[in-house]
PDB file of C-alpha atoms and ligand atoms in Angstrom:
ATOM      1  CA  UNK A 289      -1.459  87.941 254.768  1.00 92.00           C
ATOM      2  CA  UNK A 290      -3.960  90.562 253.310  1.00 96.00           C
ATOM      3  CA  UNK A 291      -4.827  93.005 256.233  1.00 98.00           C
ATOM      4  CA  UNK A 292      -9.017  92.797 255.825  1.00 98.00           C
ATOM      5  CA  UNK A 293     -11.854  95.708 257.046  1.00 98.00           C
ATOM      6  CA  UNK A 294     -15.058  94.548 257.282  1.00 99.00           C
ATOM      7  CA  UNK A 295     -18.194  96.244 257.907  1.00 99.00           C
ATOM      8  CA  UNK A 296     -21.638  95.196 258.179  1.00 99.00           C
ATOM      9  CA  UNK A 297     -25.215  97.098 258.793  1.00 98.00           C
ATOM     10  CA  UNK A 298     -28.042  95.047 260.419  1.00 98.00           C
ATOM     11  CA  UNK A 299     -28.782  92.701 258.398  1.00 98.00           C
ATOM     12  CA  UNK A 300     -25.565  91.625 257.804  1.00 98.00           C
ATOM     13  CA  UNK A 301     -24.347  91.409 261.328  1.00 98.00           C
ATOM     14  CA  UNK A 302     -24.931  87.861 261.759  1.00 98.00           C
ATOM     15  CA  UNK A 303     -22.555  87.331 258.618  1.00 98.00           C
ATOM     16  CA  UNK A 304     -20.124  89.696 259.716  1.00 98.00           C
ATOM     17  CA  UNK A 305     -19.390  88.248 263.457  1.00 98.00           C
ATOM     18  CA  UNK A 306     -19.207  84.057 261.169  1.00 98.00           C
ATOM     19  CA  UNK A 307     -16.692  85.758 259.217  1.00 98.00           C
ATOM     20  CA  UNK A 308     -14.370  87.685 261.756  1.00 98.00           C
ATOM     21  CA  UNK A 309     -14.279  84.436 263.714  1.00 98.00           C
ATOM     22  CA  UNK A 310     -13.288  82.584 260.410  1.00 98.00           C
ATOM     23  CA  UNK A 311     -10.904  85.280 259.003  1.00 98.00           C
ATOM     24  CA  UNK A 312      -9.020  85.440 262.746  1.00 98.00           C
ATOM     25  CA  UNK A 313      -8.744  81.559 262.899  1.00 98.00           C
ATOM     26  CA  UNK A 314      -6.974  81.368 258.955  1.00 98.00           C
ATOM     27  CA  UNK A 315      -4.161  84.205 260.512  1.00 98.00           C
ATOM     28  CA  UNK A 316      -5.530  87.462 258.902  1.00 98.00           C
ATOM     29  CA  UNK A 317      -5.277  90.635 260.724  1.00 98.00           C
ATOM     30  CA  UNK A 318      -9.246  91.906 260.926  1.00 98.00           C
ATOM     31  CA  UNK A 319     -10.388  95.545 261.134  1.00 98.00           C
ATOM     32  CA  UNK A 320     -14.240  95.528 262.997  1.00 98.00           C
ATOM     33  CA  UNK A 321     -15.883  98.611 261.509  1.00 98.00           C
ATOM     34  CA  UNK A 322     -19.042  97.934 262.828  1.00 97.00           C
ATOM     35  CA  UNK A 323     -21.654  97.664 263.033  1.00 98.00           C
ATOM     36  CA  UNK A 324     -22.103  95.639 266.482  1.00 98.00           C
ATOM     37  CA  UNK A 325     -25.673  94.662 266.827  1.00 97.00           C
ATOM     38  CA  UNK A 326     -28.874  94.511 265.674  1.00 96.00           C
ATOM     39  CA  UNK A 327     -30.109  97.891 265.821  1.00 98.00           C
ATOM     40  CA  UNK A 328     -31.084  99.326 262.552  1.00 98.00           C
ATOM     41  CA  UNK A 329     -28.311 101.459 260.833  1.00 98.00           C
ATOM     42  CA  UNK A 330     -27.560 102.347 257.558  1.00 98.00           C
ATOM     43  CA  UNK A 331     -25.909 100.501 255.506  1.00 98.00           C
ATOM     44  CA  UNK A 332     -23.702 103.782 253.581  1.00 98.00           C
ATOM     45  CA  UNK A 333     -22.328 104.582 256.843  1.00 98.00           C
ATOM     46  CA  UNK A 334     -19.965 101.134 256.986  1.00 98.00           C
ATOM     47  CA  UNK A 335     -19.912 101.299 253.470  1.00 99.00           C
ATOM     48  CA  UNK A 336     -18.211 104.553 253.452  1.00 98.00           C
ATOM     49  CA  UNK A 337     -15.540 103.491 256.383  1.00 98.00           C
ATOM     50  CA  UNK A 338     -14.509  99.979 254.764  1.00 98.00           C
ATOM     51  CA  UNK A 339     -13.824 102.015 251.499  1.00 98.00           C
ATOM     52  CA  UNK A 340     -12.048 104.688 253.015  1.00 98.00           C
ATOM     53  CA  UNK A 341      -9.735 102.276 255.160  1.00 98.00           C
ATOM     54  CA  UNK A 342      -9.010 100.802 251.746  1.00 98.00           C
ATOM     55  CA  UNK A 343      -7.609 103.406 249.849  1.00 98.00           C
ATOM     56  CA  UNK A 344      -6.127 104.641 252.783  1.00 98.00           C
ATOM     57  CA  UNK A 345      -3.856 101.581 252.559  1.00 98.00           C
ATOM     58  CA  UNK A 346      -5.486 101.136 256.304  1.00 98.00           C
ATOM     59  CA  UNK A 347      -6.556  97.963 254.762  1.00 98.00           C
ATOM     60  CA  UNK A 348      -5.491  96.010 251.687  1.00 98.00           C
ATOM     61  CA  UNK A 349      -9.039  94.539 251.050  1.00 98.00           C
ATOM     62  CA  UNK A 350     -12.381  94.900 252.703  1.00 98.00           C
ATOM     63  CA  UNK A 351     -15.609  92.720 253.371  1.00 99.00           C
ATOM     64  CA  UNK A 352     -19.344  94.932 253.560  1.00 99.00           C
ATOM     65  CA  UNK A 353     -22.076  92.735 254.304  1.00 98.00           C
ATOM     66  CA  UNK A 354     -25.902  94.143 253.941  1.00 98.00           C
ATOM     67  CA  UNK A 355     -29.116  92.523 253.331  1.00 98.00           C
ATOM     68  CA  UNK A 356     -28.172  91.536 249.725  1.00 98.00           C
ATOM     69  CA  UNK A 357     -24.779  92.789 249.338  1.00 98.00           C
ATOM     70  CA  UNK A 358     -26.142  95.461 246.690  1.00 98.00           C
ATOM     71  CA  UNK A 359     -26.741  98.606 249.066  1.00 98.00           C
ATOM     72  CA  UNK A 360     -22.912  98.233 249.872  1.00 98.00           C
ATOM     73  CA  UNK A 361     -21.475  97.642 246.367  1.00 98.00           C
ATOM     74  CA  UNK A 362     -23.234 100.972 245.331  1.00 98.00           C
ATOM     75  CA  UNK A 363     -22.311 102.846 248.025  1.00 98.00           C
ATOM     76  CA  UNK A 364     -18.876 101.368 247.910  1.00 98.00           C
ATOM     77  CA  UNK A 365     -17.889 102.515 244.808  1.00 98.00           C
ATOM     78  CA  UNK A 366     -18.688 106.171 244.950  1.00 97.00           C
ATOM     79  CA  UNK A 367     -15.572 105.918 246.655  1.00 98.00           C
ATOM     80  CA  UNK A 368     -12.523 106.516 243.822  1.00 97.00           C
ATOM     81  CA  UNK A 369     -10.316 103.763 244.033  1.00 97.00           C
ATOM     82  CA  UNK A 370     -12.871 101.308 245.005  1.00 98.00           C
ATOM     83  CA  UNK A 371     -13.885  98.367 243.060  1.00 98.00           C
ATOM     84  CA  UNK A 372     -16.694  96.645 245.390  1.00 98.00           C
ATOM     85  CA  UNK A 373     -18.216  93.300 243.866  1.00 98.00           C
ATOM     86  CA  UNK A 374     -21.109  91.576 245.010  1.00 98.00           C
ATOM     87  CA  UNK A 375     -20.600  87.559 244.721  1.00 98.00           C
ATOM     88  CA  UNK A 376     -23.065  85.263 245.516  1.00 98.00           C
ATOM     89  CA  UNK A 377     -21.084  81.864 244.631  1.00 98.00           C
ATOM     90  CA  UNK A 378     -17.266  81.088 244.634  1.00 98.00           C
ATOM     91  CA  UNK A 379     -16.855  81.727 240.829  1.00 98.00           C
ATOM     92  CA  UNK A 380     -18.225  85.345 240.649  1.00 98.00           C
ATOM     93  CA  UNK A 381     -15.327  86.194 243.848  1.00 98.00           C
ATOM     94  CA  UNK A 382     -12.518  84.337 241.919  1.00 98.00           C
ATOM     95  CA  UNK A 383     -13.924  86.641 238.907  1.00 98.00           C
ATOM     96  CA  UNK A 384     -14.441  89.491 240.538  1.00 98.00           C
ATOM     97  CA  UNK A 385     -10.133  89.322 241.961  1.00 98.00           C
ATOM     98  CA  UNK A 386      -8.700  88.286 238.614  1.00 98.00           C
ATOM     99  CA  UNK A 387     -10.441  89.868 235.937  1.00 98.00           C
ATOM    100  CA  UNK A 388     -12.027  93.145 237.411  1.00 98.00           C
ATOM    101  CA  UNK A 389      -9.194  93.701 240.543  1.00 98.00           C
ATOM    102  CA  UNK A 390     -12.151  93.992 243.054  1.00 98.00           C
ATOM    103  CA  UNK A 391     -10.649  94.973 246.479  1.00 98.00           C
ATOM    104  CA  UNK A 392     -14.038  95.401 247.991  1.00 98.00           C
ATOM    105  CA  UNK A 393     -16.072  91.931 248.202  1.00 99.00           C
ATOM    106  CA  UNK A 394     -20.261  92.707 249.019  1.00 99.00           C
ATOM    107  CA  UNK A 395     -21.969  89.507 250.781  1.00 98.00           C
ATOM    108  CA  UNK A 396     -26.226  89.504 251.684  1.00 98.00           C
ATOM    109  CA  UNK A 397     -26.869  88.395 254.809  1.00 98.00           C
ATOM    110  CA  UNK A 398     -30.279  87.594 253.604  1.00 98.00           C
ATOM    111  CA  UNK A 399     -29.527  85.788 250.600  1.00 98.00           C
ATOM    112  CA  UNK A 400     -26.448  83.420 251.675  1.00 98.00           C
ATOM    113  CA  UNK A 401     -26.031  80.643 254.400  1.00 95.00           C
ATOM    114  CA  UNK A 402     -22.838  80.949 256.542  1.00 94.00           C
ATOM    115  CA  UNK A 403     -21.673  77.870 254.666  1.00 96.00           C
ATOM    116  CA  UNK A 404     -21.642  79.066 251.217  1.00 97.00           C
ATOM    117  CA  UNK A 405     -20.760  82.460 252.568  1.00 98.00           C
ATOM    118  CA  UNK A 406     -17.149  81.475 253.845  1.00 98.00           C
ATOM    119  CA  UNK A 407     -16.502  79.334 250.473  1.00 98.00           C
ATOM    120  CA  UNK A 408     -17.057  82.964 248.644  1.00 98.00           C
ATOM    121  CA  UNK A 409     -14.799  84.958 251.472  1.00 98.00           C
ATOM    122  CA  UNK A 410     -12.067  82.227 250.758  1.00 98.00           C
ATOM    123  CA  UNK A 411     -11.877  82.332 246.939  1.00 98.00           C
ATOM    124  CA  UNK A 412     -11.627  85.950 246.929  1.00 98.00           C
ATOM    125  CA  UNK A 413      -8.737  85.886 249.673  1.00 98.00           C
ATOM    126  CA  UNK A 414      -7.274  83.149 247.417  1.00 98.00           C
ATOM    127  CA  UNK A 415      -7.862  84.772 244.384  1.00 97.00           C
ATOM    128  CA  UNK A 416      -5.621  87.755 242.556  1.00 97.00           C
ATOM    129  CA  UNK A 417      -5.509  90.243 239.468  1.00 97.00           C
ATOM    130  CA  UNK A 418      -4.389  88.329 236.672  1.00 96.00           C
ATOM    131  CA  UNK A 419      -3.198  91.510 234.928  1.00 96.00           C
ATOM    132  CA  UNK A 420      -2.728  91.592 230.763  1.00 96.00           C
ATOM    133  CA  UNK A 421      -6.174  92.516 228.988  1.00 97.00           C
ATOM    134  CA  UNK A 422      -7.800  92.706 232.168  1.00 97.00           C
ATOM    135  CA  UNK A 423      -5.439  95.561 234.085  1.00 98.00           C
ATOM    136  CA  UNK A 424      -6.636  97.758 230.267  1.00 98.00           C
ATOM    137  CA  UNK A 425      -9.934  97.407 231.294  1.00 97.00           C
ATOM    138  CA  UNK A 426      -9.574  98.212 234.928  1.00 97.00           C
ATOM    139  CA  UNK A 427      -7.675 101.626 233.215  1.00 97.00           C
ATOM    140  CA  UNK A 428     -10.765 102.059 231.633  1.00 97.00           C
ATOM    141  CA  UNK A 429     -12.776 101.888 234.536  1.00 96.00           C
ATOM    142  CA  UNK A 430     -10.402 104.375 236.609  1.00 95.00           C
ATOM    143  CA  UNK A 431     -10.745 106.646 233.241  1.00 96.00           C
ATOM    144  CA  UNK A 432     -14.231 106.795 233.596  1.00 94.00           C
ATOM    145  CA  UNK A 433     -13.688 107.584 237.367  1.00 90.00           C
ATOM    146  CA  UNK A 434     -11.884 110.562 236.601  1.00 85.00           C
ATOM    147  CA  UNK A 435     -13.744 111.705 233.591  1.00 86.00           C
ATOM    148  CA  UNK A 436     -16.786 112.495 235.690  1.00 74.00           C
ATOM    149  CA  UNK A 437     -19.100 113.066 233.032  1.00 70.00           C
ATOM    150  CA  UNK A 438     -17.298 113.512 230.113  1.00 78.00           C
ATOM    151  CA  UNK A 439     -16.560 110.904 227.641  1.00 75.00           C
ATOM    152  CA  UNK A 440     -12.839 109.512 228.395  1.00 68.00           C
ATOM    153  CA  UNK A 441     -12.834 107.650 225.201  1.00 70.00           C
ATOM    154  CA  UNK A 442     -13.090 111.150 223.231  1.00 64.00           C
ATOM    155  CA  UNK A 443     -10.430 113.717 222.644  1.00 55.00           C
TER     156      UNK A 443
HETATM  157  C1  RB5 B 160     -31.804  96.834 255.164  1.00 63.67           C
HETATM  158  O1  RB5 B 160     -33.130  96.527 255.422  1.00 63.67           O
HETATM  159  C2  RB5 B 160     -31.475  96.531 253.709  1.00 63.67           C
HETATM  160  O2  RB5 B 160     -32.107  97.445 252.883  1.00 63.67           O
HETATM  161  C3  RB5 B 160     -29.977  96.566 253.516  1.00 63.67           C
HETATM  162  O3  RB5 B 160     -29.374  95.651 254.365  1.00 63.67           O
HETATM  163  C4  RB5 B 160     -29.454  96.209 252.146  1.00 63.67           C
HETATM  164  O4  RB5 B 160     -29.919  94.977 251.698  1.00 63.67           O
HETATM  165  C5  RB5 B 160     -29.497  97.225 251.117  1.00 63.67           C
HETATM  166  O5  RB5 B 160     -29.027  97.015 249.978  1.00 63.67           O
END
């Protein structure tokens, strides 16, 4: 079973402790990266450890969990390597796995019930790269990431 990180800031504590207990129960290893309460923090911080623990190969896939999952997914993918999606149903997870090879998934606290939040954690867990067309235009995507600001499509 994937080995998961999972950070949270504040407002996505609540979220994070639901989903540890669920992730724990199904049999996959968890990494806690924090945060542990509800003391404001911020939210780069746990976005920056989750990523690193990724492409570290500390962690096969990781979970970040802010107010609306956005703050995480930006911060998340300054990080080479990453590719953090933010998902608010079931559909845009099982996208975000087969077509763009997301290894990051970004949840709001604010925005989802624990419910609904689970059935997106589970469909990305279920979910993987379904390769062909899609693994060119994850290539292009890691072309870009090395390009910086040049153009990787010109000479
Ligand atoms: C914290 O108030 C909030 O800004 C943060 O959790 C997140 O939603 C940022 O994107």
């Amino acid at each position: 079973m994937e080995r998961i990180a999972i950070g949270a800031d504040h407002a996505g504590y609540w979220l994070k402790e639901e989903i540890i207990r669920f992730l724990q129960a199904s049999g996959y290893p968890v990494e806690d990266m924090g945060t542990s309460g509800e003391e404001s923090v911020d939210y780069p911080d746990y976005a920056a450890r989750v990523a690193r623990a990724v492409t570290a190969g500390q962690a096969d896939l990781g979970i970040l969990i802010c107010g609306t999952g956005i703050g995480m997914s930006i911060a998340a993918n300054k990080v080479p390597g990453i590719r953090a999606a933010v998902a608010t149903d079931s559909y845009m997870a099982r996208m975000a796995r087969e077509h763009n090879d997301a290894n990051i998934l970004c949840l709001g606290g604010r925005v989802l019930g624990g419910g609904s939040a689970l059935e997106i954690v589970q469909a990305f867990l279920q979910s993987g790269f379904a390769g062909g067309r899609h693994a060119r235009r994850v290539g292009k995507i890691q072309a870009l990431e090395h390009a910086g600001t040049k153009d990787p499509s010109s000479p």
